[in-house]
Short mmCIF file of C-alpha atoms in Angstrom, two decimals:
data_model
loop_
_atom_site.label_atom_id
_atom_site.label_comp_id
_atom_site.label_asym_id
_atom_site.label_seq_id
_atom_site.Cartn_x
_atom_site.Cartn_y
_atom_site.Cartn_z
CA UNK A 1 -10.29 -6.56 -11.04
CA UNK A 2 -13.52 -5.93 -9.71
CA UNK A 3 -14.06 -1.92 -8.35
CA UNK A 4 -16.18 -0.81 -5.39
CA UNK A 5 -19.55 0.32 -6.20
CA UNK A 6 -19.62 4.10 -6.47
CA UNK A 7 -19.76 6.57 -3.36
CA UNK A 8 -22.92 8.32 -4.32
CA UNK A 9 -24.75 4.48 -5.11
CA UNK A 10 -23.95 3.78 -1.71
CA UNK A 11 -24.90 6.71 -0.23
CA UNK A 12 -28.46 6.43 -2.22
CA UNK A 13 -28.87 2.89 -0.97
CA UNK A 14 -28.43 3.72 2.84
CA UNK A 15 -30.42 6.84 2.81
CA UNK A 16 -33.20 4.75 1.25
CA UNK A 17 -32.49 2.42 4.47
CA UNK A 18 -32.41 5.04 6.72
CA UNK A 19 -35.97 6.52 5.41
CA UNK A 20 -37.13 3.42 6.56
CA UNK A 21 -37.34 0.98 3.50
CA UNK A 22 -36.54 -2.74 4.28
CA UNK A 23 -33.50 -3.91 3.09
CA UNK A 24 -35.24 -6.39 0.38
CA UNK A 25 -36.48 -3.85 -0.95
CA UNK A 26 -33.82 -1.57 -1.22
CA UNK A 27 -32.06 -3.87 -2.53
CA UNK A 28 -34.12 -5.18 -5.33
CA UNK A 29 -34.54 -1.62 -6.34
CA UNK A 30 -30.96 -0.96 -6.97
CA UNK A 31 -29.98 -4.60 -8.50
CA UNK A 32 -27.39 -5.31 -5.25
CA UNK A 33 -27.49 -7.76 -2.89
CA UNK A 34 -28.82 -7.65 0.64
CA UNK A 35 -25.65 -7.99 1.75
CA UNK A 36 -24.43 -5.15 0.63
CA UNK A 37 -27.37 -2.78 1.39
CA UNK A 38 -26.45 -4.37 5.39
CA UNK A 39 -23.00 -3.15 5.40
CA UNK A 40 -23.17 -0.01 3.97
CA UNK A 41 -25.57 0.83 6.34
CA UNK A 42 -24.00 -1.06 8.89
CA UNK A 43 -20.21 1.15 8.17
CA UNK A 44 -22.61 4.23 8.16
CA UNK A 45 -23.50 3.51 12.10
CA UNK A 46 -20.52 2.49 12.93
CA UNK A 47 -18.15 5.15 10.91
CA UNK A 48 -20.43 8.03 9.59
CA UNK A 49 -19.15 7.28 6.07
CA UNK A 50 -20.28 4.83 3.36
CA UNK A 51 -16.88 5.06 1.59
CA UNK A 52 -15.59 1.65 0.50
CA UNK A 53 -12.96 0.06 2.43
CA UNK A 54 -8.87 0.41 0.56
CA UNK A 55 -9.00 -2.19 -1.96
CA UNK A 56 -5.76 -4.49 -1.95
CA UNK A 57 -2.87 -4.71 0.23
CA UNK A 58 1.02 -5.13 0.21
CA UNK A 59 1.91 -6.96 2.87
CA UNK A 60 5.73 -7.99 3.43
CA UNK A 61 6.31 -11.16 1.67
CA UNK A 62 7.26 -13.81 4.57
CA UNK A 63 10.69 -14.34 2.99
CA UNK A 64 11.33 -10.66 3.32
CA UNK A 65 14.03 -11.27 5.94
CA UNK A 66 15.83 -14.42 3.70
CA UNK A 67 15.75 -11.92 0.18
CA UNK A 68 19.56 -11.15 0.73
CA UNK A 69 20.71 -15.01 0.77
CA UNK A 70 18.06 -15.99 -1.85
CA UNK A 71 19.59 -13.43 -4.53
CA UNK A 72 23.03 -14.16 -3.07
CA UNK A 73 22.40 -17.89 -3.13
CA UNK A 74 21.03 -17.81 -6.89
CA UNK A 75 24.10 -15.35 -7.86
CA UNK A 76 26.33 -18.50 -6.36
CA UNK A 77 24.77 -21.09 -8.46
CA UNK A 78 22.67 -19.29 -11.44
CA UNK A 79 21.09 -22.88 -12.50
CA UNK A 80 19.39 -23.13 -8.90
CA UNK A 81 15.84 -24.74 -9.07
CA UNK A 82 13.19 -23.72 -7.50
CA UNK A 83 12.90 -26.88 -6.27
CA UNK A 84 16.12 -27.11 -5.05
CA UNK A 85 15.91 -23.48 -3.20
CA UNK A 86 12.82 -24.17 -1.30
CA UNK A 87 14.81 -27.53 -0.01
CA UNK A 88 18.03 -25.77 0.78
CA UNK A 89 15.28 -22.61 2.77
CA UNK A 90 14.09 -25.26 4.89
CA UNK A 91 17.23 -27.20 5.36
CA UNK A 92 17.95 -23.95 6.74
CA UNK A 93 14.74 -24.09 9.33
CA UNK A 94 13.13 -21.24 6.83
CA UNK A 95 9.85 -22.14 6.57
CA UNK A 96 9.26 -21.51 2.73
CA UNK A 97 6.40 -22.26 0.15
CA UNK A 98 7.21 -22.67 -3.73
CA UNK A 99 4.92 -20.21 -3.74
CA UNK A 100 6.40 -17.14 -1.11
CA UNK A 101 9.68 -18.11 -2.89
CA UNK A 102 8.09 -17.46 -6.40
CA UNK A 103 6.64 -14.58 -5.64
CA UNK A 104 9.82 -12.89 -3.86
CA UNK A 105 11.70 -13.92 -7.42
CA UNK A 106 8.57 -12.08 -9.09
CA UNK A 107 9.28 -9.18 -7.29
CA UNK A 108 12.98 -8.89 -7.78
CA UNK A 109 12.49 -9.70 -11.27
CA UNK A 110 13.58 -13.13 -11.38
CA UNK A 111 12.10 -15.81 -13.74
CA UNK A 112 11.86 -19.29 -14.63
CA UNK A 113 13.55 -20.47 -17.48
CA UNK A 114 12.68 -23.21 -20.09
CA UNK A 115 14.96 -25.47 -18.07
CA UNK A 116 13.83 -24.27 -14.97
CA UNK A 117 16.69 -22.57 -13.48
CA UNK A 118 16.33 -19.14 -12.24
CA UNK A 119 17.59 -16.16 -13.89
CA UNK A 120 17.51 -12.35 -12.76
CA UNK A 121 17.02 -9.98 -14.99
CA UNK A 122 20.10 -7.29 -15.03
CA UNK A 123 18.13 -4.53 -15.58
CA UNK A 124 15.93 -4.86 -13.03
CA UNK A 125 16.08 -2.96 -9.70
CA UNK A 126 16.26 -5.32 -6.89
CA UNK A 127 13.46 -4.00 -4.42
CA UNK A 128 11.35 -5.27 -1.16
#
């Protein structure tokens, strides 16, 4: 994963900005990109602070509310498809991806096996 540049780089680049150097140039002198000489300096008018921005985020998976049926539904019947648990989510009026239901089975541990049934893991805490 790619990491912010470093506090004191940035801080360099928009003094340089702020002494009145064009932005090309400041930019070329440090090996960045325009781009990113405008909105450190921009964040520094509008903030006070070149800090980089949280990288990341959790957000609640959009199945969050359905996790309780899903693991119940895939205790009921352990050789459960993907497939086939997507269909019975939106037979339900769940609106539901392979891929938000894949990644709620990530999170609780679940996987895909071989003949592509889903399996949790018992030793695996069942979180959201």
């Amino acid at each position: 994963m790619v990491r912010p540049y470093s506090e004191d780089l940035r801080s360099r680049v928009v003094r340089r900005v702020e002494a009145g150097h064009s932005v090309r140039d400041v930019a070329q002198t440090f090996g960045i990109s325009v781009a990113s000489v405008v909105r450190w300096s921009q964040r520094k008018r509008q903030t006070g602070s070149v800090s980089a921005k949280p990288m990341g985020s959790r957000m609640p998976r959009s199945l969050a509310g359905q996790r309780q049926w899903i693991l119940d539904r895939i205790e009921a019947k352990p050789d459960l498809t993907l497939r086939e648990l997507v269909g019975e989510l939106n037979d339900r009026a769940v609106a539901a991806s392979y891929g938000s239901v894949w990644r709620l089975l990530d999170d609780e541990g679940a996987q895909m096996a071989a003949q592509r049934e889903v399996r949790l893991h018992p030793h695996t805490e069942h979180r959201l």
